[in-house]
Short mmCIF file of C-alpha atoms in Angstrom, two decimals:
data_model
loop_
_atom_site.label_atom_id
_atom_site.label_comp_id
_atom_site.label_asym_id
_atom_site.label_seq_id
_atom_site.Cartn_x
_atom_site.Cartn_y
_atom_site.Cartn_z
CA UNK A 238 -33.51 -19.39 -41.03
CA UNK A 239 -36.64 -20.89 -39.49
CA UNK A 240 -39.90 -19.53 -40.85
CA UNK A 241 -41.11 -18.74 -37.33
CA UNK A 242 -39.70 -18.52 -33.82
CA UNK A 243 -41.05 -21.46 -31.84
CA UNK A 244 -41.83 -21.65 -28.14
CA UNK A 245 -39.40 -24.05 -26.40
CA UNK A 246 -42.28 -25.28 -24.21
CA UNK A 247 -45.09 -25.98 -26.69
CA UNK A 248 -43.70 -25.16 -30.17
CA UNK A 249 -46.33 -22.46 -30.78
CA UNK A 250 -45.26 -19.20 -32.44
CA UNK A 251 -43.64 -16.51 -30.32
CA UNK A 252 -44.09 -12.76 -30.69
CA UNK A 253 -41.96 -9.89 -29.42
CA UNK A 254 -43.61 -7.84 -26.65
CA UNK A 255 -42.19 -4.31 -26.55
CA UNK A 256 -43.34 -3.48 -23.03
CA UNK A 257 -41.58 -6.43 -21.40
CA UNK A 258 -38.79 -6.75 -23.99
CA UNK A 259 -39.53 -10.49 -24.05
CA UNK A 260 -40.72 -13.06 -26.53
CA UNK A 261 -44.17 -14.26 -25.48
CA UNK A 262 -46.12 -17.39 -26.29
CA UNK A 263 -49.84 -16.60 -26.39
CA UNK A 264 -50.64 -20.31 -26.35
CA UNK A 265 -48.93 -21.53 -23.15
CA UNK A 266 -47.95 -18.20 -21.58
CA UNK A 267 -44.22 -18.79 -21.87
CA UNK A 268 -41.99 -15.71 -21.58
CA UNK A 269 -38.39 -15.65 -22.86
CA UNK A 270 -35.53 -13.24 -23.41
CA UNK A 271 -34.66 -13.08 -27.13
CA UNK A 272 -31.14 -14.20 -26.23
CA UNK A 273 -32.59 -17.32 -24.56
CA UNK A 274 -34.00 -18.63 -27.83
CA UNK A 275 -31.35 -20.88 -29.30
CA UNK A 276 -31.94 -22.08 -32.83
CA UNK A 277 -29.86 -24.07 -35.27
CA UNK A 278 -28.59 -21.14 -37.29
CA UNK A 279 -25.38 -22.63 -38.64
CA UNK A 280 -26.69 -22.60 -42.19
CA UNK A 281 -27.94 -19.05 -41.77
CA UNK A 282 -24.62 -17.93 -40.33
CA UNK A 283 -22.76 -19.43 -43.26
CA UNK A 284 -25.07 -17.57 -45.61
CA UNK A 285 -24.55 -14.37 -43.60
CA UNK A 286 -20.78 -14.62 -43.92
CA UNK A 287 -21.12 -14.93 -47.68
CA UNK A 288 -23.30 -11.79 -47.64
CA UNK A 289 -20.98 -9.54 -45.61
CA UNK A 290 -22.48 -10.42 -42.27
CA UNK A 291 -26.11 -9.82 -43.21
CA UNK A 292 -29.02 -12.12 -43.79
CA UNK A 293 -31.64 -12.07 -46.51
CA UNK A 294 -35.32 -12.34 -45.70
CA UNK A 295 -35.73 -16.09 -45.26
CA UNK A 296 -38.96 -16.84 -43.43
CA UNK A 297 -40.35 -13.34 -44.07
CA UNK A 298 -43.45 -12.33 -45.94
CA UNK A 299 -44.01 -9.19 -47.96
CA UNK A 300 -47.30 -7.30 -48.26
CA UNK A 301 -47.75 -5.09 -51.30
CA UNK A 302 -50.48 -2.41 -51.47
CA UNK A 303 -52.24 -2.30 -54.82
CA UNK A 304 -53.49 1.22 -54.07
CA UNK A 305 -50.26 3.10 -53.28
CA UNK A 306 -47.53 0.55 -53.96
CA UNK A 307 -46.16 0.48 -50.41
CA UNK A 308 -44.29 -2.64 -49.31
CA UNK A 309 -43.91 -3.92 -45.76
CA UNK A 310 -42.26 -7.05 -44.43
CA UNK A 311 -43.06 -9.20 -41.41
CA UNK A 312 -42.78 -12.78 -40.22
CA UNK A 313 -45.08 -15.32 -41.84
CA UNK A 314 -47.51 -15.39 -38.91
CA UNK A 315 -48.17 -11.65 -38.66
CA UNK A 316 -50.89 -10.68 -41.12
CA UNK A 317 -51.76 -7.27 -42.53
CA UNK A 318 -55.36 -6.31 -43.29
CA UNK A 319 -54.78 -2.73 -44.42
CA UNK A 320 -51.99 -0.52 -45.73
CA UNK A 321 -50.27 1.49 -43.00
CA UNK A 322 -49.65 4.36 -45.43
CA UNK A 323 -52.97 4.86 -47.23
CA UNK A 324 -55.42 2.71 -45.25
CA UNK A 325 -56.40 0.61 -48.24
CA UNK A 326 -57.33 -3.06 -47.65
CA UNK A 327 -56.03 -3.92 -51.14
CA UNK A 328 -53.01 -5.90 -49.96
CA UNK A 329 -51.36 -8.87 -51.59
CA UNK A 330 -49.24 -11.19 -49.45
CA UNK A 331 -46.31 -12.98 -51.03
CA UNK A 332 -43.06 -14.66 -50.15
CA UNK A 333 -40.31 -12.08 -49.83
CA UNK A 334 -38.20 -12.17 -52.96
CA UNK A 335 -36.41 -8.82 -52.95
CA UNK A 336 -33.30 -7.98 -50.93
CA UNK A 337 -33.87 -7.33 -47.23
CA UNK A 338 -30.58 -6.75 -45.46
CA UNK A 339 -30.69 -4.30 -42.54
CA UNK A 340 -27.48 -4.17 -40.52
CA UNK A 341 -28.90 -2.78 -37.28
CA UNK A 342 -32.16 -2.61 -35.37
CA UNK A 343 -33.49 -0.75 -32.33
CA UNK A 344 -36.27 -2.88 -30.80
CA UNK A 345 -39.61 -1.34 -29.89
CA UNK A 346 -39.83 -0.21 -26.24
CA UNK A 347 -43.40 1.14 -26.43
CA UNK A 348 -46.11 -1.46 -26.96
CA UNK A 349 -49.46 -0.89 -28.61
CA UNK A 350 -51.38 0.05 -25.44
CA UNK A 351 -48.91 2.78 -24.54
CA UNK A 352 -48.83 3.99 -28.14
CA UNK A 353 -52.64 4.34 -28.16
CA UNK A 354 -52.49 6.30 -24.88
CA UNK A 355 -49.89 8.64 -26.38
CA UNK A 356 -52.06 9.08 -29.47
CA UNK A 357 -55.13 10.05 -27.45
CA UNK A 358 -53.03 12.40 -25.32
CA UNK A 359 -51.76 14.05 -28.50
CA UNK A 360 -55.31 14.31 -29.88
CA UNK A 361 -56.43 16.36 -26.85
CA UNK A 362 -54.43 19.26 -28.25
CA UNK A 363 -56.66 19.38 -31.35
CA UNK A 364 -60.05 20.74 -30.36
CA UNK A 365 -61.13 20.84 -33.99
CA UNK A 366 -60.21 17.26 -34.91
CA UNK A 367 -63.03 15.26 -36.54
CA UNK A 368 -64.74 12.69 -34.33
CA UNK A 369 -63.70 9.90 -36.71
CA UNK A 370 -60.05 10.74 -36.19
CA UNK A 371 -60.07 9.36 -32.65
CA UNK A 372 -62.56 6.53 -33.22
CA UNK A 373 -61.75 2.93 -32.30
CA UNK A 374 -61.91 2.00 -35.97
CA UNK A 375 -59.25 4.54 -36.84
CA UNK A 376 -57.02 3.72 -33.86
CA UNK A 377 -56.97 0.10 -35.02
CA UNK A 378 -54.85 1.33 -37.93
CA UNK A 379 -52.06 2.45 -35.60
CA UNK A 380 -49.21 0.27 -36.84
CA UNK A 381 -45.93 -0.71 -35.24
CA UNK A 382 -43.50 -0.19 -38.09
CA UNK A 383 -39.75 -0.61 -38.29
CA UNK A 384 -38.82 2.23 -40.64
CA UNK A 385 -35.67 1.84 -42.76
CA UNK A 386 -33.16 4.56 -41.93
CA UNK A 387 -29.79 5.09 -43.50
CA UNK A 388 -27.32 6.01 -40.76
CA UNK A 389 -24.75 8.31 -42.33
CA UNK A 390 -21.15 8.79 -41.25
CA UNK A 391 -19.85 12.05 -42.70
CA UNK A 392 -16.42 13.69 -42.58
CA UNK A 393 -16.24 17.28 -43.80
CA UNK A 394 -13.21 19.55 -43.77
CA UNK A 395 -13.95 23.16 -42.94
CA UNK A 396 -11.98 25.70 -44.95
CA UNK A 397 -13.44 29.19 -44.62
CA UNK A 398 -11.65 32.51 -44.96
CA UNK A 399 -12.96 36.02 -44.55
CA UNK A 400 -12.78 39.26 -42.59
CA UNK A 401 -14.18 40.33 -39.26
CA UNK A 402 -14.79 43.63 -37.48
CA UNK A 403 -15.18 44.50 -33.82
CA UNK A 404 -16.42 47.89 -32.67
CA UNK A 405 -15.80 49.06 -29.08
CA UNK A 406 -17.04 52.36 -27.68
CA UNK A 407 -15.88 54.06 -24.48
CA UNK A 408 -17.49 57.09 -22.84
CA UNK A 409 -14.94 59.78 -21.86
CA UNK A 410 -16.95 62.42 -20.11
CA UNK A 411 -18.96 64.17 -22.80
CA UNK A 412 -17.12 62.35 -25.54
CA UNK A 413 -17.33 58.83 -26.89
CA UNK A 414 -14.28 57.05 -28.17
CA UNK A 415 -14.89 54.33 -30.78
CA UNK A 416 -12.25 51.80 -31.77
CA UNK A 417 -12.83 49.64 -34.83
CA UNK A 418 -10.58 46.61 -35.26
CA UNK A 419 -10.19 44.58 -38.44
CA UNK A 420 -9.22 40.89 -38.57
CA UNK A 421 -8.44 38.25 -41.15
CA UNK A 422 -10.42 35.11 -40.44
CA UNK A 423 -9.17 31.60 -41.16
CA UNK A 424 -11.23 28.66 -39.96
CA UNK A 425 -10.18 25.11 -40.82
CA UNK A 426 -10.46 21.63 -39.37
CA UNK A 427 -11.97 18.19 -39.85
CA UNK A 428 -15.50 17.67 -38.54
CA UNK A 429 -17.01 14.21 -38.23
CA UNK A 430 -20.65 13.26 -37.72
CA UNK A 431 -21.74 9.72 -36.95
CA UNK A 432 -25.01 7.90 -37.52
CA UNK A 433 -27.11 10.80 -38.83
CA UNK A 434 -30.49 9.18 -39.62
CA UNK A 435 -32.36 9.75 -42.89
CA UNK A 436 -35.36 7.57 -43.69
CA UNK A 437 -35.21 5.62 -46.94
CA UNK A 438 -38.96 5.55 -47.59
CA UNK A 439 -40.60 8.04 -49.97
CA UNK A 440 -44.11 7.44 -48.60
CA UNK A 441 -43.22 8.77 -45.15
CA UNK A 442 -42.84 12.50 -44.69
CA UNK A 443 -39.20 13.39 -43.99
CA UNK A 444 -40.11 16.26 -41.65
CA UNK A 445 -42.32 13.91 -39.63
CA UNK A 446 -39.46 11.47 -39.14
CA UNK A 447 -37.03 14.24 -38.18
CA UNK A 448 -39.59 15.56 -35.67
CA UNK A 449 -39.49 12.32 -33.63
CA UNK A 450 -35.70 12.22 -33.44
CA UNK A 451 -33.41 11.53 -31.74
CA UNK A 452 -33.12 7.79 -31.35
CA UNK A 453 -30.85 6.54 -28.59
CA UNK A 454 -28.06 4.65 -30.30
CA UNK A 455 -26.84 2.99 -27.13
CA UNK A 456 -29.66 0.50 -27.77
CA UNK A 457 -28.73 -0.06 -31.42
CA UNK A 458 -27.94 -3.76 -31.94
CA UNK A 459 -27.13 -6.02 -34.87
CA UNK A 460 -30.27 -6.95 -36.79
CA UNK A 461 -32.02 -9.90 -35.16
CA UNK A 462 -35.11 -11.52 -36.66
CA UNK A 463 -36.46 -12.30 -33.17
CA UNK A 464 -37.51 -8.66 -32.63
CA UNK A 465 -39.73 -8.62 -35.73
CA UNK A 466 -42.68 -11.00 -35.01
CA UNK A 467 -45.80 -8.93 -34.27
CA UNK A 468 -44.45 -5.84 -36.05
CA UNK A 469 -43.88 -4.76 -39.64
CA UNK A 470 -40.69 -3.62 -41.31
CA UNK A 471 -40.88 -1.17 -44.18
CA UNK A 472 -38.62 -1.81 -47.18
CA UNK A 473 -36.60 1.14 -48.42
CA UNK A 474 -37.12 2.58 -51.88
CA UNK A 475 -34.34 5.17 -51.61
CA UNK A 476 -30.81 3.88 -51.46
CA UNK A 477 -28.16 5.88 -49.64
CA UNK A 478 -26.78 7.42 -52.83
CA UNK A 479 -30.13 9.08 -53.58
CA UNK A 480 -30.05 10.65 -50.14
CA UNK A 481 -26.65 12.30 -50.63
CA UNK A 482 -28.14 15.73 -51.50
CA UNK A 483 -30.13 15.70 -48.24
CA UNK A 484 -27.26 14.61 -46.04
CA UNK A 485 -24.94 17.14 -47.68
CA UNK A 486 -27.43 19.93 -47.08
CA UNK A 487 -27.95 18.83 -43.48
CA UNK A 488 -24.27 18.62 -42.58
CA UNK A 489 -23.55 21.92 -44.31
CA UNK A 490 -25.99 23.39 -41.82
CA UNK A 491 -24.11 21.71 -38.99
CA UNK A 492 -20.82 23.11 -40.30
CA UNK A 493 -22.28 26.62 -40.49
CA UNK A 494 -23.38 26.32 -36.86
CA UNK A 495 -19.84 25.34 -35.90
CA UNK A 496 -18.39 28.28 -37.86
CA UNK A 497 -20.86 30.76 -36.35
CA UNK A 498 -19.79 29.71 -32.87
CA UNK A 499 -16.19 30.68 -33.65
CA UNK A 500 -17.05 34.20 -34.87
CA UNK A 501 -19.58 35.25 -32.23
CA UNK A 502 -17.22 37.91 -30.85
CA UNK A 503 -17.20 39.86 -34.12
CA UNK A 504 -19.73 42.57 -34.79
CA UNK A 505 -19.56 41.91 -38.51
CA UNK A 506 -18.21 39.09 -40.68
CA UNK A 507 -17.86 39.65 -44.42
CA UNK A 508 -16.07 38.64 -47.64
CA UNK A 509 -16.37 34.99 -46.74
CA UNK A 510 -14.83 32.41 -49.04
CA UNK A 511 -16.00 28.89 -48.25
CA UNK A 512 -14.05 26.05 -49.88
CA UNK A 513 -15.06 23.37 -47.38
CA UNK A 514 -15.35 19.90 -48.85
CA UNK A 515 -16.60 16.46 -47.97
CA UNK A 516 -14.00 13.76 -47.43
CA UNK A 517 -16.26 10.81 -46.63
CA UNK A 518 -19.95 9.90 -46.87
CA UNK A 519 -20.89 6.37 -45.82
CA UNK A 520 -24.17 4.81 -44.74
CA UNK A 521 -25.52 1.64 -43.13
CA UNK A 522 -29.13 0.48 -43.05
CA UNK A 523 -30.98 0.26 -39.72
CA UNK A 524 -34.57 -0.49 -38.75
CA UNK A 525 -35.83 2.07 -36.23
CA UNK A 526 -39.15 1.67 -34.37
CA UNK A 527 -42.08 3.98 -35.20
CA UNK A 528 -45.79 3.78 -34.38
CA UNK A 529 -47.50 5.17 -37.46
CA UNK A 530 -51.07 6.19 -38.32
CA UNK A 531 -52.34 7.50 -41.65
CA UNK A 532 -55.77 9.16 -41.87
CA UNK A 533 -57.65 10.57 -44.86
CA UNK A 534 -60.05 13.47 -44.38
CA UNK A 535 -61.74 15.44 -47.19
CA UNK A 536 -59.35 13.99 -49.75
CA UNK A 537 -56.17 14.82 -47.81
CA UNK A 538 -53.86 12.47 -45.88
CA UNK A 539 -52.77 13.26 -42.32
CA UNK A 540 -50.09 11.32 -40.46
CA UNK A 541 -49.27 10.69 -36.80
CA UNK A 542 -45.96 9.19 -35.73
CA UNK A 543 -44.46 8.18 -32.41
CA UNK A 544 -40.89 7.17 -31.72
CA UNK A 545 -41.28 3.56 -30.61
CA UNK A 546 -38.18 3.83 -28.44
CA UNK A 547 -38.48 7.25 -26.72
CA UNK A 548 -42.21 8.04 -27.02
CA UNK A 549 -41.64 11.35 -28.85
CA UNK A 550 -44.74 12.19 -30.94
CA UNK A 551 -45.34 14.37 -33.99
CA UNK A 552 -47.95 14.91 -36.65
CA UNK A 553 -50.63 17.21 -37.96
CA UNK A 554 -54.26 16.54 -37.10
CA UNK A 555 -57.10 17.31 -39.55
CA UNK A 556 -59.48 20.18 -38.79
CA UNK A 557 -63.22 19.47 -38.73
CA UNK A 558 -65.18 21.98 -40.81
CA UNK A 559 -68.33 21.13 -38.83
CA UNK A 560 -66.69 21.75 -35.44
CA UNK A 561 -65.31 25.11 -36.56
CA UNK A 562 -68.72 26.05 -37.97
CA UNK A 563 -70.46 25.17 -34.69
CA UNK A 564 -67.86 27.01 -32.61
CA UNK A 565 -68.25 30.10 -34.80
CA UNK A 566 -71.98 30.29 -34.14
CA UNK A 567 -71.52 29.59 -30.41
CA UNK A 568 -69.18 32.57 -30.22
CA UNK A 569 -71.73 34.70 -32.06
CA UNK A 570 -74.42 33.62 -29.60
CA UNK A 571 -72.24 34.48 -26.60
CA UNK A 572 -71.36 37.86 -28.09
CA UNK A 573 -75.04 38.54 -28.69
CA UNK A 574 -75.89 37.85 -25.03
CA UNK A 575 -72.98 39.98 -23.78
CA UNK A 576 -73.99 42.83 -26.08
CA UNK A 577 -77.59 42.64 -24.84
CA UNK A 578 -76.41 42.84 -21.22
CA UNK A 579 -74.12 45.83 -21.90
CA UNK A 580 -76.81 47.71 -23.85
CA UNK A 581 -79.33 47.02 -21.09
CA UNK A 582 -76.99 48.37 -18.40
CA UNK A 583 -76.29 51.47 -20.47
CA UNK A 584 -80.03 52.12 -20.79
CA UNK A 585 -80.56 51.99 -17.04
CA UNK A 586 -80.82 48.35 -16.11
CA UNK A 587 -81.03 44.89 -17.54
CA UNK A 588 -84.09 42.72 -17.48
CA UNK A 589 -83.60 39.10 -18.65
#
């Protein structure tokens, strides 16, 4: 694979622009659809066939943070000056040597300018956020990051038995007739879930990633290097096997929801025996777009994330001790004035 994607007009480096969904040359102003860029990839394709249709990270560069150990990947012409996860500038750039084989990618649809606007809009909801949280210096750390997600396909066979009761009451004049019915419950069937996303990165909060779901899979495409220039791609440190407990717990919750829907008519369900079992758990690696910002305040890390495809935002903003202190005394001052007015009126008039 070529180390960079070259402009057909001037041979300068191209970058992917999320807003226009085009590859852009900042040197001559050329604009191209990714599909318009034809390169001699015969050698790469041969290599891909030998690797089950995937391609290693030829032409990619890896940045390793000495402070927290995070690793991100990008093309050789996109540089990193700080760690997206801890903010440290202690980064070492090196040729990618480890395995990098995503199967799918969803390209960014929100560019940086729109992501910054969304961030500031989100910040308006936090009246106690520190001033530094929304400073230009901090916003510069907002990073377009392809996060590695394992997309799980799960088949689970429901096999639940139990008992159910319905209670019906009828008014007959001054009397009430109550009929209690008892039922044996048998619920069985095969349930299949496709492409359930779980992030494979330990340094990103799982709840934060779930909060910006869902991603729209109709725009999921085979991994293509041409969507990476200008962005970073995180490398996973959790393989799919390590995520099995999480996916099992999640789909068990889905199965319970399905079961509960079938027994809504009963007033009581009891003596349940659940022997449901999993028949298949498979996963494929995909890069999904996230705008990510990490911020440290009083020794604690706060994160903001935005779905780079849908614009859904999530996060927890820090609370400024100074702002809360000032607001507390402002409230006291207002209460003091109100009290003075009320006391003055009660004593026969108020004189300012």
